[in-house]
Short mmCIF file of C-alpha atoms and ligand atoms in Angstrom, two decimals:
data_model
loop_
_atom_site.label_atom_id
_atom_site.label_comp_id
_atom_site.label_asym_id
_atom_site.label_seq_id
_atom_site.Cartn_x
_atom_site.Cartn_y
_atom_site.Cartn_z
CA MET A 1 0.00 -0.05 0.31
CA THR A 2 3.06 1.99 0.18
CA GLY A 3 3.08 4.59 -2.60
CA ARG A 4 0.24 4.54 -3.60
CA MET A 5 -1.00 8.03 -5.99
CA ARG A 6 -4.14 8.92 -6.11
CA ILE A 7 -5.58 8.22 -9.61
CA LYS A 8 -6.34 12.11 -10.10
CA GLN A 9 -2.40 12.77 -9.78
CA ILE A 10 -1.71 9.85 -12.22
CA LEU A 11 -3.63 11.25 -14.63
CA ALA A 12 -2.51 14.43 -14.65
CA GLN A 13 1.38 14.20 -14.20
CA GLY A 14 1.78 10.50 -14.73
CA ARG A 15 4.43 10.07 -16.60
CA GLY A 16 4.49 6.48 -19.46
CA GLY A 17 7.53 4.38 -18.56
CA GLU A 18 7.06 4.68 -14.85
CA GLU A 19 6.04 2.28 -11.91
CA TYR A 20 2.44 3.69 -10.28
CA ALA A 21 0.53 2.03 -7.75
CA VAL A 22 -3.28 3.05 -6.99
CA SER A 23 -6.41 0.90 -5.26
CA GLY A 24 -10.01 2.01 -5.44
CA TRP A 25 -13.35 0.28 -6.46
CA VAL A 26 -14.07 -1.09 -9.93
CA ARG A 27 -16.24 0.99 -12.49
CA SER A 28 -16.54 -1.93 -14.93
CA VAL A 29 -14.45 -4.97 -16.41
CA ARG A 30 -14.53 -6.09 -19.65
CA ALA A 31 -13.05 -9.06 -20.96
CA GLY A 32 -10.56 -8.82 -24.44
CA LYS A 33 -8.84 -11.33 -25.99
CA GLY A 34 -6.16 -12.36 -23.63
CA VAL A 35 -6.79 -8.98 -21.59
CA ALA A 36 -9.03 -7.98 -19.20
CA PHE A 37 -9.67 -3.88 -18.66
CA ILE A 38 -10.71 -2.58 -15.81
CA VAL A 39 -12.14 1.23 -14.91
CA LEU A 40 -10.79 1.89 -11.30
CA ASN A 41 -12.24 4.82 -9.65
CA ASP A 42 -10.73 6.38 -5.61
CA GLY A 43 -13.02 9.16 -5.04
CA SER A 44 -10.02 11.74 -6.35
CA CYS A 45 -11.73 13.00 -9.79
CA LEU A 46 -14.84 11.87 -11.97
CA GLY A 47 -13.05 8.91 -14.13
CA GLY A 48 -11.08 6.55 -13.19
CA ILE A 49 -7.80 4.74 -14.39
CA GLN A 50 -7.49 2.16 -16.96
CA ILE A 51 -5.85 -1.05 -15.89
CA VAL A 52 -5.00 -2.71 -18.21
CA VAL A 53 -4.88 -7.33 -16.82
CA ASP A 54 -2.83 -9.68 -18.73
CA SER A 55 -4.10 -13.05 -18.57
CA LEU A 56 -0.18 -14.31 -17.77
CA LEU A 57 -0.88 -12.84 -14.23
CA PRO A 58 -1.96 -16.26 -11.69
CA SER A 59 -5.42 -13.73 -10.16
CA PHE A 60 -6.37 -13.62 -14.09
CA PRO A 61 -10.00 -15.88 -13.80
CA GLN A 62 -10.78 -14.33 -10.81
CA ILE A 63 -10.31 -10.27 -12.11
CA VAL A 64 -11.95 -11.43 -15.05
CA ARG A 65 -15.00 -11.97 -13.14
CA LEU A 66 -14.82 -8.89 -10.55
CA GLY A 67 -18.25 -7.51 -9.79
CA THR A 68 -18.71 -3.75 -10.36
CA GLY A 69 -17.54 -2.09 -6.81
CA SER A 70 -15.11 -4.36 -6.00
CA SER A 71 -12.29 -3.28 -4.20
CA LEU A 72 -8.10 -3.37 -5.15
CA ALA A 73 -4.96 -2.52 -5.14
CA VAL A 74 -2.90 -2.26 -8.61
CA ALA A 75 1.12 -1.91 -8.73
CA GLY A 76 1.95 -1.15 -12.48
CA THR A 77 3.37 0.48 -15.26
CA LEU A 78 1.90 3.58 -16.63
CA VAL A 79 1.61 2.92 -20.93
CA GLU A 80 0.19 5.44 -23.58
CA SER A 81 -3.36 3.95 -24.40
CA PRO A 82 -3.01 2.48 -28.13
CA ALA A 83 -7.04 3.02 -27.63
CA THR A 84 -9.03 6.42 -27.65
CA GLY A 85 -11.14 7.86 -24.46
CA GLN A 86 -7.78 7.79 -21.91
CA ARG A 87 -4.64 8.98 -22.82
CA PHE A 88 -2.60 6.89 -20.64
CA GLU A 89 -3.33 3.05 -19.10
CA LEU A 90 -2.26 0.73 -16.36
CA ALA A 91 0.02 -2.40 -17.27
CA ALA A 92 -1.01 -4.38 -14.38
CA ALA A 93 2.04 -6.51 -12.75
CA SER A 94 0.06 -6.86 -9.76
CA VAL A 95 -3.13 -6.73 -8.87
CA THR A 96 -4.85 -7.50 -5.28
CA ILE A 97 -8.10 -7.91 -4.70
CA TYR A 98 -9.56 -6.41 -1.16
CA GLN A 99 -13.82 -8.19 -2.00
CA ASP A 100 -15.01 -8.81 -4.14
CA ALA A 101 -18.29 -6.80 -4.69
CA ALA A 102 -20.90 -9.17 -5.10
CA LEU A 103 -23.50 -8.92 -7.71
CA ASP A 104 -26.51 -8.01 -5.86
CA TYR A 105 -24.33 -4.41 -5.42
CA PRO A 106 -27.38 -1.67 -5.76
CA LEU A 107 -25.32 0.08 -8.57
CA GLN A 108 -24.74 -2.35 -11.17
CA LYS A 109 -26.05 -0.11 -13.97
CA LYS A 110 -24.80 3.63 -14.99
CA ARG A 111 -28.19 5.70 -15.07
CA HIS A 112 -30.36 5.42 -11.25
CA SER A 113 -32.65 8.25 -10.58
CA PHE A 114 -31.78 10.66 -7.43
CA GLU A 115 -35.18 9.59 -5.53
CA TYR A 116 -33.57 5.82 -5.67
CA LEU A 117 -30.35 6.94 -4.79
CA ARG A 118 -31.45 8.31 -1.69
CA THR A 119 -32.47 5.12 -0.61
CA ILE A 120 -28.63 3.79 -0.69
CA ALA A 121 -27.53 7.19 0.54
CA HIS A 122 -24.77 4.71 1.79
CA LEU A 123 -23.47 4.13 -1.05
CA ARG A 124 -24.18 6.74 -3.47
CA PRO A 125 -21.00 8.60 -3.04
CA ARG A 126 -19.62 6.07 -5.46
CA THR A 127 -21.64 7.27 -8.26
CA ASN A 128 -20.63 10.29 -11.04
CA THR A 129 -23.32 12.66 -9.95
CA PHE A 130 -22.23 11.95 -6.03
CA GLY A 131 -19.11 12.08 -6.41
CA ALA A 132 -18.58 15.54 -8.11
CA LEU A 133 -21.09 16.34 -5.83
CA PHE A 134 -19.19 15.95 -2.68
CA ARG A 135 -16.61 17.31 -4.05
CA VAL A 136 -17.59 20.79 -4.80
CA ARG A 137 -19.11 20.27 -1.85
CA SER A 138 -15.88 19.97 0.12
CA PHE A 139 -13.88 22.69 -2.22
CA LEU A 140 -16.75 25.40 -1.31
CA ALA A 141 -16.65 24.54 2.33
CA GLN A 142 -12.48 24.88 2.33
CA ALA A 143 -13.09 28.35 -0.06
CA ILE A 144 -15.59 29.73 2.63
CA HIS A 145 -13.28 29.77 5.14
CA GLN A 146 -10.04 30.71 2.68
CA PHE A 147 -12.04 34.43 1.51
CA PHE A 148 -12.72 34.88 5.18
CA ALA A 149 -8.91 34.38 6.53
CA GLU A 150 -8.14 36.52 3.14
CA ARG A 151 -10.08 39.28 4.97
CA ASP A 152 -9.44 39.12 8.13
CA PHE A 153 -12.18 37.63 9.91
CA LEU A 154 -12.57 35.46 12.91
CA CYS A 155 -13.72 32.25 12.54
CA VAL A 156 -15.69 31.25 15.82
CA HIS A 157 -17.40 27.58 16.84
CA THR A 158 -21.12 29.03 18.14
CA PRO A 159 -22.82 26.98 19.92
CA ILE A 160 -24.79 23.88 18.70
CA ILE A 161 -27.16 23.08 22.01
CA THR A 162 -28.60 26.47 23.15
CA ALA A 163 -31.44 28.07 24.68
CA ASN A 164 -32.46 30.68 22.72
CA ASP A 165 -34.84 30.32 19.77
CA CYS A 166 -32.64 33.48 17.14
CA GLU A 167 -35.36 33.60 14.59
CA GLY A 168 -38.16 33.31 17.45
CA ALA A 169 -40.08 31.37 14.94
CA GLY A 170 -40.51 28.61 17.19
CA GLU A 171 -38.40 25.90 15.20
CA LEU A 172 -36.13 24.46 18.07
CA PHE A 173 -35.29 20.61 18.02
CA ARG A 174 -35.02 19.90 21.80
CA VAL A 175 -32.11 18.63 23.73
CA THR A 176 -33.39 16.58 26.93
CA THR A 177 -32.36 13.77 28.82
CA LEU A 178 -35.44 13.93 30.98
CA ASP A 179 -37.23 10.46 31.22
CA LEU A 180 -39.60 11.02 28.80
CA ALA A 181 -42.24 8.39 30.25
CA ALA A 182 -42.14 10.12 32.96
CA PRO A 183 -40.56 13.65 32.60
CA PRO A 184 -40.59 15.61 36.18
CA ARG A 185 -43.37 18.28 36.50
CA ILE A 186 -44.29 21.16 38.60
CA LYS A 187 -48.00 22.03 38.42
CA GLY A 188 -48.72 19.84 35.04
CA GLU A 189 -46.07 21.41 33.47
CA VAL A 190 -42.73 19.61 32.90
CA ASP A 191 -39.82 20.72 35.06
CA PHE A 192 -36.97 21.58 33.26
CA SER A 193 -35.13 22.53 36.12
CA ALA A 194 -34.48 18.81 36.42
CA ASP A 195 -33.27 18.82 33.28
CA PHE A 196 -29.13 18.08 32.67
CA PHE A 197 -28.35 21.38 31.93
CA SER A 198 -31.51 22.67 34.47
CA ARG A 199 -33.10 24.97 31.71
CA SER A 200 -34.95 24.09 28.94
CA THR A 201 -32.68 23.84 25.64
CA GLY A 202 -32.54 23.19 21.67
CA LEU A 203 -30.29 22.63 18.82
CA THR A 204 -29.46 26.04 17.69
CA VAL A 205 -31.56 27.79 14.23
CA SER A 206 -28.74 30.11 13.79
CA GLY A 207 -24.95 31.12 15.24
CA GLN A 208 -26.15 35.12 14.79
CA LEU A 209 -26.73 36.00 18.12
CA GLU A 210 -23.25 34.34 19.63
CA GLY A 211 -21.52 35.81 16.80
CA GLU A 212 -22.92 39.06 17.45
CA LEU A 213 -21.11 39.01 21.21
CA PHE A 214 -18.15 38.17 19.02
CA ALA A 215 -18.46 41.07 16.70
CA LEU A 216 -18.32 43.18 19.32
CA ALA A 217 -15.49 42.12 20.42
CA PHE A 218 -12.95 41.24 17.22
CA SER A 219 -14.99 43.85 14.31
CA ASP A 220 -15.51 40.84 11.67
CA ILE A 221 -16.56 37.56 12.11
CA TYR A 222 -17.51 33.94 11.10
CA THR A 223 -19.77 30.91 11.83
CA PHE A 224 -19.85 27.80 9.67
CA GLY A 225 -21.47 25.42 11.36
CA PRO A 226 -24.81 23.16 11.64
CA THR A 227 -28.18 24.25 12.15
CA PHE A 228 -31.41 22.81 12.62
CA ARG A 229 -35.11 23.71 12.07
CA ALA A 230 -38.04 21.58 12.97
CA GLU A 231 -40.38 22.97 10.62
CA ASN A 232 -42.46 20.57 8.53
CA SER A 233 -42.12 21.81 5.57
CA ASN A 234 -41.61 19.02 3.08
CA THR A 235 -40.32 21.63 0.33
CA SER A 236 -37.13 20.79 -2.04
CA ARG A 237 -35.32 23.52 -0.78
CA HIS A 238 -35.86 22.73 3.02
CA ALA A 239 -33.41 20.50 5.65
CA ALA A 240 -34.14 19.44 8.82
CA GLU A 241 -30.33 19.67 9.41
CA PHE A 242 -28.65 22.16 7.25
CA TRP A 243 -25.63 24.31 7.36
CA MET A 244 -25.04 27.96 7.46
CA ILE A 245 -22.24 30.32 6.83
CA GLU A 246 -23.08 33.71 9.11
CA PRO A 247 -20.86 36.53 9.07
CA GLU A 248 -21.36 39.60 11.34
CA MET A 249 -19.23 43.28 10.98
CA ALA A 250 -18.90 45.67 13.61
CA PHE A 251 -19.12 49.12 12.43
CA ALA A 252 -21.37 48.07 9.30
CA ASP A 253 -24.50 49.23 8.27
CA LEU A 254 -27.12 47.41 5.70
CA ALA A 255 -25.29 48.45 2.52
CA ALA A 256 -21.92 47.31 3.82
CA ASP A 257 -23.78 44.10 4.60
CA ALA A 258 -25.05 43.52 1.11
CA ALA A 259 -21.51 44.62 -0.80
CA LEU A 260 -20.21 41.20 1.44
CA ALA A 261 -22.68 39.44 0.40
CA GLU A 262 -22.33 40.42 -3.28
CA GLU A 263 -18.00 40.07 -3.17
CA PHE A 264 -18.27 36.64 -1.73
CA PHE A 265 -21.45 35.31 -3.69
CA ARG A 266 -19.06 36.01 -6.52
CA TYR A 267 -15.96 34.86 -5.28
CA LEU A 268 -17.50 31.59 -4.51
CA CYS A 269 -18.88 31.48 -8.12
CA ARG A 270 -15.47 32.05 -9.41
CA ARG A 271 -13.70 29.85 -7.54
CA VAL A 272 -15.90 26.86 -8.64
CA LEU A 273 -15.08 27.60 -12.11
CA ASP A 274 -11.64 28.07 -11.63
CA GLU A 275 -10.62 25.14 -9.40
CA CYS A 276 -14.04 22.53 -10.47
CA GLY A 277 -13.32 22.44 -13.94
CA GLU A 278 -14.18 18.59 -14.63
CA ASP A 279 -17.43 18.05 -12.02
CA MET A 280 -18.46 21.76 -13.01
CA GLU A 281 -18.76 20.39 -16.82
CA PHE A 282 -20.22 17.36 -15.69
CA PHE A 283 -23.00 18.85 -13.59
CA ASN A 284 -23.07 21.02 -16.96
CA SER A 285 -23.44 18.58 -19.69
CA HIS A 286 -25.76 16.24 -17.05
CA MET A 287 -28.19 18.57 -14.42
CA ASP A 288 -28.74 21.96 -16.91
CA THR A 289 -26.71 22.75 -19.58
CA GLY A 290 -26.53 26.46 -19.26
CA LEU A 291 -25.28 26.34 -15.84
CA ILE A 292 -21.37 27.16 -16.75
CA GLN A 293 -22.33 30.47 -18.60
CA ARG A 294 -24.94 31.29 -15.87
CA ILE A 295 -22.10 31.35 -12.90
CA ARG A 296 -19.87 33.28 -15.56
CA LYS A 297 -22.15 35.60 -15.88
CA VAL A 298 -23.13 36.07 -11.69
CA ALA A 299 -19.45 35.97 -11.23
CA ASP A 300 -18.67 38.99 -13.73
CA SER A 301 -22.44 40.76 -12.97
CA THR A 302 -23.21 43.57 -9.89
CA PHE A 303 -26.07 42.13 -8.55
CA GLN A 304 -29.17 44.44 -8.69
CA VAL A 305 -31.11 45.82 -5.79
CA MET A 306 -34.89 46.81 -5.03
CA GLU A 307 -37.26 47.75 -2.01
CA TYR A 308 -39.57 45.59 -0.75
CA GLY A 309 -42.31 48.01 -1.92
CA GLU A 310 -40.84 47.78 -4.80
CA ALA A 311 -40.92 44.11 -4.91
CA ILE A 312 -44.34 44.13 -4.36
CA VAL A 313 -45.55 46.72 -7.18
CA GLN A 314 -43.44 44.21 -9.71
CA LEU A 315 -45.43 41.10 -8.10
CA ARG A 316 -48.72 43.09 -8.13
CA ARG A 317 -48.10 44.13 -11.69
CA ALA A 318 -47.01 40.37 -12.90
CA LYS A 319 -49.23 38.54 -15.94
CA VAL A 320 -48.78 34.96 -13.67
CA PRO A 321 -51.27 33.50 -11.38
CA PHE A 322 -49.69 33.41 -8.13
CA VAL A 323 -50.85 30.48 -5.34
CA TYR A 324 -50.44 32.98 -2.67
CA PRO A 325 -51.57 36.31 -3.20
CA VAL A 326 -49.76 39.53 -2.77
CA ALA A 327 -50.09 42.48 -0.89
CA TRP A 328 -47.84 44.91 1.00
CA GLY A 329 -47.17 43.06 4.10
CA VAL A 330 -46.77 39.53 3.41
CA ASP A 331 -43.74 37.99 2.88
CA LEU A 332 -42.57 36.89 0.06
CA GLN A 333 -43.04 32.96 -0.89
CA THR A 334 -40.65 31.06 -3.16
CA GLU A 335 -42.97 31.89 -6.13
CA HIS A 336 -43.00 35.04 -6.06
CA GLU A 337 -38.98 35.19 -5.51
CA ARG A 338 -38.32 33.69 -7.97
CA TYR A 339 -40.13 35.72 -10.48
CA LEU A 340 -38.53 38.16 -9.33
CA THR A 341 -34.68 37.04 -9.83
CA GLU A 342 -35.97 35.16 -13.26
CA GLN A 343 -37.75 37.52 -14.23
CA VAL A 344 -37.83 40.96 -13.49
CA ALA A 345 -34.04 41.21 -12.25
CA ASP A 346 -32.81 38.14 -14.66
CA GLY A 347 -30.34 37.41 -12.23
CA PRO A 348 -29.31 38.23 -8.28
CA LEU A 349 -31.18 40.32 -6.55
CA PHE A 350 -31.01 41.84 -2.99
CA VAL A 351 -34.36 42.85 -1.46
CA ILE A 352 -34.04 45.07 1.03
CA ASN A 353 -36.20 47.15 3.80
CA TYR A 354 -38.82 44.70 4.78
CA PRO A 355 -41.99 45.67 6.48
CA ARG A 356 -41.01 44.53 10.75
CA GLU A 357 -44.30 42.28 11.00
CA ILE A 358 -42.65 39.64 8.82
CA LYS A 359 -39.27 39.64 10.35
CA ALA A 360 -36.85 38.76 13.13
CA PHE A 361 -36.73 40.94 16.00
CA TYR A 362 -33.56 42.12 16.12
CA MET A 363 -33.57 43.64 12.73
CA ARG A 364 -32.98 47.40 12.85
CA GLY A 365 -36.44 49.51 12.69
CA ASN A 366 -35.96 51.84 9.85
CA ASP A 367 -37.37 55.77 10.51
CA ASP A 368 -40.11 55.42 8.74
CA GLY A 369 -41.38 53.39 11.32
CA ARG A 370 -42.93 50.20 9.41
CA THR A 371 -39.77 48.45 7.48
CA VAL A 372 -36.70 47.36 8.82
CA ALA A 373 -33.12 46.86 7.63
CA ALA A 374 -33.53 43.75 6.35
CA MET A 375 -31.88 42.51 2.44
CA ASP A 376 -32.47 38.80 1.22
CA LEU A 377 -30.58 37.81 -1.83
CA LEU A 378 -33.06 35.97 -4.37
CA VAL A 379 -30.97 34.14 -7.22
CA PRO A 380 -33.14 32.27 -9.88
CA LYS A 381 -33.76 28.55 -9.53
CA VAL A 382 -33.69 28.37 -5.70
CA GLY A 383 -35.00 31.62 -4.46
CA GLU A 384 -33.77 33.51 -1.68
CA ILE A 385 -30.71 32.05 -0.76
CA ILE A 386 -29.27 34.65 2.43
CA GLY A 387 -30.82 36.56 4.57
CA GLY A 388 -29.56 39.40 6.68
CA SER A 389 -29.63 42.78 8.43
CA GLN A 390 -28.48 44.99 10.25
CA ARG A 391 -28.71 44.96 13.98
CA GLU A 392 -31.11 47.36 16.25
CA GLU A 393 -28.08 48.24 17.80
CA ARG A 394 -29.94 50.82 20.42
CA SER A 395 -31.24 48.95 23.49
CA ASP A 396 -34.11 50.98 23.90
CA LEU A 397 -35.56 50.17 20.85
CA LEU A 398 -34.39 46.78 20.54
CA ARG A 399 -36.14 46.47 24.14
CA GLN A 400 -39.14 48.11 22.57
CA ARG A 401 -39.40 45.10 19.68
CA MET A 402 -38.66 42.46 22.14
CA ALA A 403 -41.77 43.29 24.85
CA GLU A 404 -44.46 43.96 21.73
CA MET A 405 -43.18 40.68 19.92
CA GLY A 406 -43.87 39.04 23.17
CA ILE A 407 -39.81 37.47 23.96
CA SER A 408 -38.85 37.45 27.30
CA GLU A 409 -35.61 39.28 28.16
CA GLU A 410 -34.64 37.40 31.03
CA GLY A 411 -33.27 34.22 28.43
CA LEU A 412 -31.35 36.57 26.80
CA TRP A 413 -30.14 39.26 29.49
CA TRP A 414 -26.81 38.73 28.20
CA TYR A 415 -27.81 39.85 23.97
CA LEU A 416 -29.14 42.65 25.73
CA ASP A 417 -25.97 43.28 27.04
CA SER A 418 -24.25 43.44 24.46
CA ARG A 419 -26.09 46.80 23.56
CA ARG A 420 -24.85 48.27 27.48
CA TRP A 421 -21.16 48.74 27.14
CA GLY A 422 -19.64 49.85 23.33
CA SER A 423 -22.59 49.17 21.06
CA CYS A 424 -22.91 50.17 17.73
CA PRO A 425 -24.10 49.60 14.50
CA HIS A 426 -23.51 46.60 13.29
CA ALA A 427 -24.61 43.84 10.53
CA GLY A 428 -24.59 40.70 8.90
CA PHE A 429 -26.10 37.99 7.47
CA GLY A 430 -26.75 34.04 6.59
CA LEU A 431 -26.24 32.14 3.80
CA GLY A 432 -27.55 28.61 3.49
CA PHE A 433 -24.29 26.33 2.47
CA GLU A 434 -26.72 23.56 0.76
CA ARG A 435 -28.44 26.56 -1.09
CA LEU A 436 -25.48 27.71 -2.64
CA ILE A 437 -24.08 24.12 -3.43
CA MET A 438 -27.90 23.61 -5.29
CA TYR A 439 -26.96 27.04 -7.33
CA LEU A 440 -23.61 26.85 -8.36
CA THR A 441 -24.17 22.00 -9.54
CA GLY A 442 -28.23 23.17 -10.69
CA MET A 443 -29.13 20.31 -8.46
CA GLU A 444 -32.94 20.86 -7.83
CA ASN A 445 -33.44 18.95 -4.42
CA ILE A 446 -31.86 19.66 -1.18
CA ARG A 447 -31.80 15.63 -0.19
CA ASP A 448 -29.14 15.37 -2.92
CA VAL A 449 -26.56 18.39 -2.10
CA ILE A 450 -26.01 16.65 1.47
CA PRO A 451 -24.25 13.57 2.59
CA PHE A 452 -27.36 12.01 4.78
CA PRO A 453 -30.48 14.21 4.89
CA ARG A 454 -32.75 15.31 7.64
CA THR A 455 -36.22 15.92 6.33
CA PRO A 456 -39.52 15.69 8.32
CA ARG A 457 -40.01 11.65 9.08
CA HIS A 458 -36.58 10.74 7.27
CA ALA A 459 -32.98 10.60 9.67
CA GLU A 460 -32.04 6.59 8.83
CA PHE A 461 -28.63 6.71 7.31
O1 LIG B 1 -32.77 33.75 6.65
P1 LIG B 1 -32.33 32.83 7.74
O2 LIG B 1 -33.66 32.33 8.68
O3 LIG B 1 -31.13 34.03 8.82
C1 LIG B 1 -30.89 33.60 9.50
O4 LIG B 1 -31.02 32.68 10.24
C2 LIG B 1 -30.59 34.75 10.24
N1 LIG B 1 -30.19 34.39 11.36
C3 LIG B 1 -28.90 34.77 9.68
C4 LIG B 1 -27.97 35.75 9.65
O5 LIG B 1 -28.47 37.24 9.52
N2 LIG B 1 -27.24 35.67 10.68
O6 LIG B 1 -31.45 31.63 6.98
C5 LIG B 1 -30.58 32.03 6.37
C6 LIG B 1 -30.69 31.29 4.91
C7 LIG B 1 -31.25 31.09 4.36
O7 LIG B 1 -31.29 32.27 3.45
C8 LIG B 1 -31.42 29.86 3.43
O8 LIG B 1 -30.61 29.80 2.78
C9 LIG B 1 -30.87 28.99 4.71
O9 LIG B 1 -30.12 29.84 5.69
N3 LIG B 1 -32.01 28.14 5.12
C10 LIG B 1 -32.17 27.10 4.26
N4 LIG B 1 -31.55 26.13 4.56
C11 LIG B 1 -32.15 24.94 4.40
N5 LIG B 1 -33.05 25.06 4.80
C12 LIG B 1 -33.64 24.96 5.93
N6 LIG B 1 -34.35 25.07 6.54
C13 LIG B 1 -33.56 26.99 5.09
N7 LIG B 1 -33.54 27.64 6.70
C14 LIG B 1 -32.79 29.11 6.38
MG1 LIG B 2 -34.73 34.60 6.06
#
């Protein structure tokens, strides 16, 4: 096993006549005259390396009968391939069979539906589509950290178990060690003071509130972690567990927030095109033939900005029948968001200054008294991909808003404290990582861009 090289590296830099060792899983075996051809893939790139096995090799009879998915180690000499389709092939000097995959291996044929592949989420990483997908996902995670590192943002790990519901939408998954069959009760109510944390706790819906505390010490910070929402919406864009990137900047207003979001989004478009070429070509030809062109355009464009009020005017003027009626004050639905970004803007669009009634308590009140300094970035096909705002830094107004919304100060005393000593204008946003991947790969269901999706009634793998 020593000296094993990744197939990607050999295909890119291998030299004819040199000896190499590879390991991987069989994609196909084909018998020729006195030889067998194996395509071996190790996940490092989309394609496999062609292995040529001479019938003189002692294990030849087993090799020709290897099933798809079998695991092998091969050592041999890289030679120019006489056939078209690949420049080099590996002439095997030795083949070690780790395991011959049985014929009931589910990934026998070339094409399977994504629905079927979800039922074998433990195996789908070995397909071309999910290989490409998870390489792109991994690349993007690293590019995101690089983006912020290059700009001197502090990376902060906000807690996963929390006692507050940041978005206030009541979508907290509970975390408890109480006996569900017989929880301690006081006057009929469950007594969480007897629970592990002596209070009622849940999984975080956002790292924002803790992120704000760090922004008020380090100026520019970001958190990138898993978030959890028990919303029972079974759509192709919602997951109960998803990852979110949340930067927060002190001394920044809504315009600075939108500027960062645009720079960030365009940076990621550029990086994925420049550095995930092979996988992006795959998505372009298999998912969406306009994909690369669309992302290229976004990487080079300036995003449009539209007031919420103007968005409502545009939607009311639209000649398409919406399921959800439109009037000033309603929250935008996906159908509305897609109309605005696809038909009106024909590209990414910031919608800003939403009615305060439909937004979270922490957003900064505008002078008009009815809107808040919020922004959503809408993109074609996906709709909302980023949600952000300038935060209410004025203590009295924040407390007033919390009182209006029935949010108790007790559990958020530490958040309110941040408005007492050295409060300052600050702003941030959240980018849904899975929605980003959907946008950049053309995949249409959030279940197909996360390794093991959690959605209502689904958490098997
Ligand atoms: O708009 P949201 O709810 O904003 C926040 O959570 C803020 N605290 C962010 C901030 O200002 N720091 O969520 C942000 C983004 C959405 O735009 C969407 O891309 C994604 O998170 N998102 C989801 N992605 C997948 N499944 C879900 N259930 C999602 N809910 C939100
Ligand atoms: Mg939102």
